[in-house]
Coordinates of C-alpha atoms and ligand atoms in Angstrom, one line a residue:
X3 CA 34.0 14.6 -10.7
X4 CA 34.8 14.3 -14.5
X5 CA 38.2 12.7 -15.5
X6 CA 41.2 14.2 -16.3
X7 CA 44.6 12.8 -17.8
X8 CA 47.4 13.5 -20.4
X9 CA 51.5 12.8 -20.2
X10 CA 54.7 13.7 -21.5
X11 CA 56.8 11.2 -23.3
X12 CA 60.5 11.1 -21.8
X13 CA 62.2 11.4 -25.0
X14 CA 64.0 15.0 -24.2
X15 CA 64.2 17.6 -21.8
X16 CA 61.3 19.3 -21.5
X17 CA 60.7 22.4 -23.4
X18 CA 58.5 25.7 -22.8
X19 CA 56.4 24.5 -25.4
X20 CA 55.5 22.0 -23.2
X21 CA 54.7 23.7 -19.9
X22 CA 52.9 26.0 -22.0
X23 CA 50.9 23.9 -24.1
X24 CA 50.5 21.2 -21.2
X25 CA 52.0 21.2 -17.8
X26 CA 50.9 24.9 -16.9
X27 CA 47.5 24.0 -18.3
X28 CA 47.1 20.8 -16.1
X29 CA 47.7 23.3 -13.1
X30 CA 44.9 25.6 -13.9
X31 CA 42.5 22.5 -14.5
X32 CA 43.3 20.0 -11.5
X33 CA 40.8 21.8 -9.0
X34 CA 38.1 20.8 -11.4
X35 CA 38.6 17.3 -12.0
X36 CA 39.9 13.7 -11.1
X37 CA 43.4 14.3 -12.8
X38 CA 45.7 11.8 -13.7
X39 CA 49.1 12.6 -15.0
X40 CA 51.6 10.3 -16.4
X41 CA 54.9 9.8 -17.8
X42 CA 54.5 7.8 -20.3
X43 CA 57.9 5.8 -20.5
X44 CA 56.5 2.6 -22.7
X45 CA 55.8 5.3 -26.0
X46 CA 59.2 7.0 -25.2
X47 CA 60.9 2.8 -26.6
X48 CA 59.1 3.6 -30.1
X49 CA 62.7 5.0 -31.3
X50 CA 66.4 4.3 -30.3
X51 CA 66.7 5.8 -27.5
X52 CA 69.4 5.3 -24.5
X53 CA 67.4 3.1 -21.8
X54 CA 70.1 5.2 -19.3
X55 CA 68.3 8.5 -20.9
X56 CA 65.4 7.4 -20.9
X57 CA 65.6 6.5 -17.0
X58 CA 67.3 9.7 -15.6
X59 CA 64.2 12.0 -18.3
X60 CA 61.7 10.2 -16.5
X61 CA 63.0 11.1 -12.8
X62 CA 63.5 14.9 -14.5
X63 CA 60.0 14.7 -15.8
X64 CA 58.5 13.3 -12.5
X65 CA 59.9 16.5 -10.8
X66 CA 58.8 18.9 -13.0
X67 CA 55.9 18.2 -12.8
X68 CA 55.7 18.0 -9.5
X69 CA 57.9 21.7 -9.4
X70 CA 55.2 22.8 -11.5
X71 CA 53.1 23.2 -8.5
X72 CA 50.8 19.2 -9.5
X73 CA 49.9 17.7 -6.0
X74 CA 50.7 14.2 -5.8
X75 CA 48.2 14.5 -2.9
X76 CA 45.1 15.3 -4.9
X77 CA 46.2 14.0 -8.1
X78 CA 47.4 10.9 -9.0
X79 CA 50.6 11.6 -11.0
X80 CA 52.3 8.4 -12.3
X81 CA 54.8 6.0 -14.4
X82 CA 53.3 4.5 -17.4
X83 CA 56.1 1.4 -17.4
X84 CA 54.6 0.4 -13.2
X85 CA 51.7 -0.8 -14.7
X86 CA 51.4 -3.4 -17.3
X87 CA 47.7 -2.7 -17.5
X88 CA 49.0 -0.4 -20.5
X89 CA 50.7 -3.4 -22.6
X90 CA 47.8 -5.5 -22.4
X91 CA 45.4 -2.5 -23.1
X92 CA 47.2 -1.6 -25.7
X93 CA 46.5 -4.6 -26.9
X94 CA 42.6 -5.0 -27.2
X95 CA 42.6 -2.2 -29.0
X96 CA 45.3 -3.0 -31.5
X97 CA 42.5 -5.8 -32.3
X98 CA 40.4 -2.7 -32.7
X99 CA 42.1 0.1 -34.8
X100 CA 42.4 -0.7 -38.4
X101 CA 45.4 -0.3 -40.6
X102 CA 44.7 2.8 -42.3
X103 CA 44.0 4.7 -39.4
X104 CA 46.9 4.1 -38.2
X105 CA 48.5 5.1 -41.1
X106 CA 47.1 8.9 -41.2
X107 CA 48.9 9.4 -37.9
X108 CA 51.1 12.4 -38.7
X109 CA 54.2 11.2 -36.0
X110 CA 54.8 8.2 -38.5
X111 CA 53.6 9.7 -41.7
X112 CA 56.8 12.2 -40.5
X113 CA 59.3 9.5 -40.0
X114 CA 58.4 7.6 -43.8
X115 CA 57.9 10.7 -45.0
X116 CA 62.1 11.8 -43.9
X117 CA 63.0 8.2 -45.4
X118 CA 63.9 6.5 -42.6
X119 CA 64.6 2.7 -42.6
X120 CA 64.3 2.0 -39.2
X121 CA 61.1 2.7 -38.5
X122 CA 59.4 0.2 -35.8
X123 CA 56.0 -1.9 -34.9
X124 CA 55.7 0.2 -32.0
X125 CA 55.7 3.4 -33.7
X126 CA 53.2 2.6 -36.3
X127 CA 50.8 1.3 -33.5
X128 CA 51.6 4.3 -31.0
X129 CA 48.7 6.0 -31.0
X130 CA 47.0 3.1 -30.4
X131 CA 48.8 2.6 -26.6
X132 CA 48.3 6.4 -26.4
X133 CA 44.7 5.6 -26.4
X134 CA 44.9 2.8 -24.1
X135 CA 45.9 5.3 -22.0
X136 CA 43.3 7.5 -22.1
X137 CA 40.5 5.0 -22.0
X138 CA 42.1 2.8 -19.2
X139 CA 40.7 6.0 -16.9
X140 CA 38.1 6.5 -18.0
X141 CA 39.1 9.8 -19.2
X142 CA 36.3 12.5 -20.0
X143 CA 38.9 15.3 -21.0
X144 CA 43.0 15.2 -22.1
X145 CA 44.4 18.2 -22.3
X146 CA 47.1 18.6 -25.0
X147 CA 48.8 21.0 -27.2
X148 CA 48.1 21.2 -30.9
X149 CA 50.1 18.5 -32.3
X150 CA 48.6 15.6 -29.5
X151 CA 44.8 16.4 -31.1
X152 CA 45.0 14.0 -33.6
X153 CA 45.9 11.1 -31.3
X154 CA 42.9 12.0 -28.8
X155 CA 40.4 12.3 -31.7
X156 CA 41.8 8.7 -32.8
X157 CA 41.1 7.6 -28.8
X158 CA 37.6 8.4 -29.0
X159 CA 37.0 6.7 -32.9
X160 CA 38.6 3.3 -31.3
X161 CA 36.5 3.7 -27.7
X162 CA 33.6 4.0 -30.4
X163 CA 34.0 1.5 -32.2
X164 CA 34.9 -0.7 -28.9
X165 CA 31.3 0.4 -27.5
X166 CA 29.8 0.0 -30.9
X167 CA 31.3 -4.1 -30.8
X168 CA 31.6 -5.6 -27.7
X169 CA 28.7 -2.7 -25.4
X170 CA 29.5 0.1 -23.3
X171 CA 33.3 -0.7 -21.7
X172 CA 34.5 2.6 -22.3
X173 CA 34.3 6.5 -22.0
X174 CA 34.9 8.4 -24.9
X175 CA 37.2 10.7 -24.1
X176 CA 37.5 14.7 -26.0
X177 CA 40.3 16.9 -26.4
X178 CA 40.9 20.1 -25.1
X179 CA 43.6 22.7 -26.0
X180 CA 44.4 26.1 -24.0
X181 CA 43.2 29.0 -25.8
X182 CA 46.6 30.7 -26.3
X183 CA 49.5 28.8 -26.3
X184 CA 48.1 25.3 -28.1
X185 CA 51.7 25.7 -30.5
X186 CA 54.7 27.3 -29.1
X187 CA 57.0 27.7 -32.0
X188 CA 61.1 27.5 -32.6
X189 CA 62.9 30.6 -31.5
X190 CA 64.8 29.8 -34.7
X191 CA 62.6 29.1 -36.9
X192 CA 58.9 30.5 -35.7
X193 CA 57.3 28.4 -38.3
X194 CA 57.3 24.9 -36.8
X195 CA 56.8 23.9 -33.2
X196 CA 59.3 24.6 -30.5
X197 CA 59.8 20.3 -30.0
X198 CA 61.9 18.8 -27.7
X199 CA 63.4 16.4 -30.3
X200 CA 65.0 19.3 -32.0
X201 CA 68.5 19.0 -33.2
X202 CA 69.5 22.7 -32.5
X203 CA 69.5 24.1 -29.0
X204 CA 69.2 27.4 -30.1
X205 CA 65.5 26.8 -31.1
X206 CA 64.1 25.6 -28.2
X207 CA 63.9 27.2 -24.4
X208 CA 63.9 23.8 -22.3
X209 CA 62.4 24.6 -18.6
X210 CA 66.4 23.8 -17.2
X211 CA 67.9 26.3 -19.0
X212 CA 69.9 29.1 -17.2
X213 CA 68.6 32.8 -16.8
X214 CA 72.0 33.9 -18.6
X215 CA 70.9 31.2 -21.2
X216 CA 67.4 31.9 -22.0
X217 CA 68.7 35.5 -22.3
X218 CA 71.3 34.4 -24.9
X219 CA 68.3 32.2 -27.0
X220 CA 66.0 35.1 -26.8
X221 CA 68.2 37.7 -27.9
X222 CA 68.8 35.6 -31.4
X223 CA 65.3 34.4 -31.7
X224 CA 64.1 35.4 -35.3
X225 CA 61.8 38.2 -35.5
X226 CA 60.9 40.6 -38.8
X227 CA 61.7 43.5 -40.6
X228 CA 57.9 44.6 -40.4
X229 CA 59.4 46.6 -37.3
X230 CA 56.5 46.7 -35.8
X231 CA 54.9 44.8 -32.3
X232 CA 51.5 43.2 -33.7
X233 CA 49.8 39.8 -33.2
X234 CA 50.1 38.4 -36.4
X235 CA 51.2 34.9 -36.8
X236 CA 51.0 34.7 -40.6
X237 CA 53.1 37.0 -41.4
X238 CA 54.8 38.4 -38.0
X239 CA 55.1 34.4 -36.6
X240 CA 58.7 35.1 -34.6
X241 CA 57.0 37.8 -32.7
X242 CA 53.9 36.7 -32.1
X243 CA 55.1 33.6 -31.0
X244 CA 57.3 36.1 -28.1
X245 CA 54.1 37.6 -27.5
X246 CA 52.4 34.6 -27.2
X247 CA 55.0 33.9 -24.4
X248 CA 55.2 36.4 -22.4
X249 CA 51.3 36.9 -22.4
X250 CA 51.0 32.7 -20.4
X251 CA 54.3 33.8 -18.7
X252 CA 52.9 37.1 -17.0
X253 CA 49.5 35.3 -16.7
X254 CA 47.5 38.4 -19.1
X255 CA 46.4 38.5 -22.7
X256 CA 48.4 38.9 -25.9
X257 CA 46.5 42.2 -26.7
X258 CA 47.6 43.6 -23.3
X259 CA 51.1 42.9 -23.9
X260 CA 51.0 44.0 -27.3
X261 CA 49.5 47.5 -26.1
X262 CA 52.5 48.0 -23.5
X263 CA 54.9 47.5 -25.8
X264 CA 53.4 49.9 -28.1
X265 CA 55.8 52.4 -29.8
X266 CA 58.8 50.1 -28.6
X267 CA 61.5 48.2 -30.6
X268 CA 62.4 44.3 -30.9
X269 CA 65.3 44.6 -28.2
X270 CA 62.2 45.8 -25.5
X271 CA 60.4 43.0 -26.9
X272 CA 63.0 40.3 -26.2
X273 CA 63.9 41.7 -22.6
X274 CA 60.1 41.5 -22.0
X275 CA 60.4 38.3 -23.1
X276 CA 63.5 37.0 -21.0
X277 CA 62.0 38.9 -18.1
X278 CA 58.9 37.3 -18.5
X279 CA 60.0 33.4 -18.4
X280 CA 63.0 34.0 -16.0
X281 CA 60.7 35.3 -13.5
X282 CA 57.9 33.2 -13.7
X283 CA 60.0 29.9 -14.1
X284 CA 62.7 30.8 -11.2
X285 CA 60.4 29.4 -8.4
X286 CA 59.8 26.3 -10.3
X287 CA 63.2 25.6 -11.1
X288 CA 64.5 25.8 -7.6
X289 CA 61.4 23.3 -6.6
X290 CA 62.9 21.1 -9.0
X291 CA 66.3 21.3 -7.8
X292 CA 65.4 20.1 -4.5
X293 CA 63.6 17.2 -6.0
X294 CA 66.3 16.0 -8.6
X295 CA 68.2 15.8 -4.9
X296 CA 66.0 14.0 -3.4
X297 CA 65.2 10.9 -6.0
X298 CA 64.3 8.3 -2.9
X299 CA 61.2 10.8 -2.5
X300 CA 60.7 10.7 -5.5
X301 CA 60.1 6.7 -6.6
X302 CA 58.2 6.9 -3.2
X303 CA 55.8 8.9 -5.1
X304 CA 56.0 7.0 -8.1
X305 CA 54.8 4.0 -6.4
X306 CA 52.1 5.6 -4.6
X307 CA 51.3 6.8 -7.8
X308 CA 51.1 3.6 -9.4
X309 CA 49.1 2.0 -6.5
X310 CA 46.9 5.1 -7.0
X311 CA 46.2 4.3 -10.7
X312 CA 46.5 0.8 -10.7
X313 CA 43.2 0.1 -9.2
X314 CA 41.4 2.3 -11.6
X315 CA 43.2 0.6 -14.8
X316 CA 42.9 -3.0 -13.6
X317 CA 38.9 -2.4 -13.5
X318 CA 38.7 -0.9 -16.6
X319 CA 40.6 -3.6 -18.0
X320 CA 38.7 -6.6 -16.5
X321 CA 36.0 -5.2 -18.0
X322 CA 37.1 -4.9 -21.6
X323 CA 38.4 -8.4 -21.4
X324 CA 35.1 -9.7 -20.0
X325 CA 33.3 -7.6 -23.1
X326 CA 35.9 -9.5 -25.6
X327 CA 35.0 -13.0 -24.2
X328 CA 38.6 -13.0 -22.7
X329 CA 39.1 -15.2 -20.0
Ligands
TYM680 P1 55.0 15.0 -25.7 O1 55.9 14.5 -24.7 O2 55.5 15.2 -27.1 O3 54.4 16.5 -25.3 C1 53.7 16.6 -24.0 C2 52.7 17.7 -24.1 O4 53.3 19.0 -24.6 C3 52.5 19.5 -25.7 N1 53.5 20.2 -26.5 C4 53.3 21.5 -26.9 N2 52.3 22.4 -26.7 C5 52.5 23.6 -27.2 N3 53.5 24.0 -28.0 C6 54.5 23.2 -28.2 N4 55.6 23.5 -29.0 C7 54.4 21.8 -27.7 N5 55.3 20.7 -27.8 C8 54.6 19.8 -27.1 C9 52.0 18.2 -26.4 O5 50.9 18.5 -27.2 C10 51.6 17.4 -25.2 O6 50.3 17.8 -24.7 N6 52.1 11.2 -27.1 C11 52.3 12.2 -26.1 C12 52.3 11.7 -24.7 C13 51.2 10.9 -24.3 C14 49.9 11.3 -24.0 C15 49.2 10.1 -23.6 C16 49.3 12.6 -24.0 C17 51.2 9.6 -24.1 N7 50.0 9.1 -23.7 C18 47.8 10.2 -23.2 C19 47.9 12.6 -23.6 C20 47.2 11.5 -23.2 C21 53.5 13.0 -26.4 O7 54.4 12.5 -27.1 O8 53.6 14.2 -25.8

């Protein structure tokens, strides 16, 4: 069986934008490959953040993904931090990524760009433990959203250049985005991503949110004065991003959606809408509730987990350093 793996970073709830563009995504792959999932804590210390936060987001992460119907069973779903296979990884291949690549990865261009003066090490050389990541799996396919493809394409120049060094150590791994749904945008503003860093609530739908309050988000999301329900993201971005939406939500196409609603105004489009994600996320939340009660279960599966990955990681390992003359 091929390889599998991606992760969330705990930085934030987690957003619709990321079950659509990842965790729902992982679901409809698993059956077909060795999956690894991961929550990948170590990336989440590249800004402030509260180590308390950070802690309780990776328990909520851990049982989301679980609520989101991944199988600790036949998967093995994991935290990043349990293994310090990562660190050192992240290491040999800091020795391999050169500066300017680094450089062109949009996450810190970002940060420079907004003038921060804080900006850290770890930051600058993130992509670089997000390919350790990948490669320690020997990871054939990571499916992301949009904004992650970057970071994969860089995973597979360093495993290149590591073969092209030292021999064959590693897999080279490829992207792969869902067809619909790759950038789920702001309710707010529909012409950036829906992102879980977001200062305003109002943009973003996060997967804990009540029914009564993804109603209330939906019914101010910005739409058009085109008046009209088409697929057009250019120019009709808030309500193709709603169709977008309810199309993964009701598990059908955007063009079917947009046919039912043909001849109907905004307001239909938003109930759809709220219907859409209320009904398909109500299971999934009460799965979750269970499991944010029972957090003892939970590390019990983290450490499985991590025994789980472990043994693939320390191989993988042992054989970079023995390619790098490392004793
Ligand atoms: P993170 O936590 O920002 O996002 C997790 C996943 O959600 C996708 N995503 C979206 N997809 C569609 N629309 C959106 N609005 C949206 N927002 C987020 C992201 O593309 C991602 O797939 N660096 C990674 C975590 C990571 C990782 C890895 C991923 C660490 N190591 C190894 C893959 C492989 C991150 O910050 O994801």
């Amino acid at each position: 069986m091929k390889v599998l793996y991606s992760a969330t970073k705990p930085t934030g709830k987690l957003t619709l934008g990321n079950y659509i563009g990842a965790l729902q995504n992982w679901k409809k792959l698993k059956d077909e490959y060795d999956c690894y999932f991961c929550i990948a804590n170590l990336h989440a210390h590249t800004i402030n953040i509260d180590p308390k936060y950070i802690l309780e987001n990776t328990y909520e992460q851990f049982a989301w993904f679980l609520s989101c119907g991944l199988d600790s069973e036949k998967s093995c779903i994991y935290v990043q931090s349990m293994l310090p296979e990562h660190s050192e990884m992240c290491w040999l291949l800091n020795c391999n990524t050169m500066m300017g690549e680094a450089s062109r990865m949009t996450q810190y261009k970002d940060h420079l760009a907004k003038g921060e003066k804080s900006i850290t090490t770890a930051l600058f050389t993130y992509p670089v433990l997000m390919a350790g990541d990948i490669l320690l799996f020997n990871t054939n396919i990571v499916p992301v959203g949009q904004d992650q493809v970057q970071h994969v394409e860089l995973a597979r120049d360093i495993a290149k250049r590591f073969n092209t060094r030292f021999g064959k150590s590693v897999v080279e791994p490829n992207y792969f985005i869902p067809k619909v749904g790759a950038k789920i945008m702001g309710l707010l503003n529909p012409e950036s991503k829906m992102g879980k860093s977001d200062d305003d609530p109002n943009n973003i739908i996060y997967l804990q949110d009540s029914e009564e309050d993804v109603a209330r988000k939906i019914k101010r999301a910005v739409t058009d004065s085109v008046g009209i329900i088409q697929y057009d993201p250019e120019n009709q971005p808030g309500v193709s991003n709603l169709l977008t939406i309810i199309a993964v939500m009701e598990n059908t196409d955007i063009q079917q959606v947009v046919e039912s609603l043909s001849g109907q105004n905004y307001g239909a489009l938003k109930t759809r809408a709220t219907n859409a994600i209320n009904n398909h996320l109500r299971p999934i939340r009460e799965k979750y509730k269970y499991y944010m009660e029972n957090k003892d279960e939970l590390y019990k599966l983290m450490q499985k987990g991590a025994e789980k990955a472990k043994k693939v990681a320390s191989q993988t390992l042992k054989r970079c350093k023995d390619a790098m003359g490392l004793l």
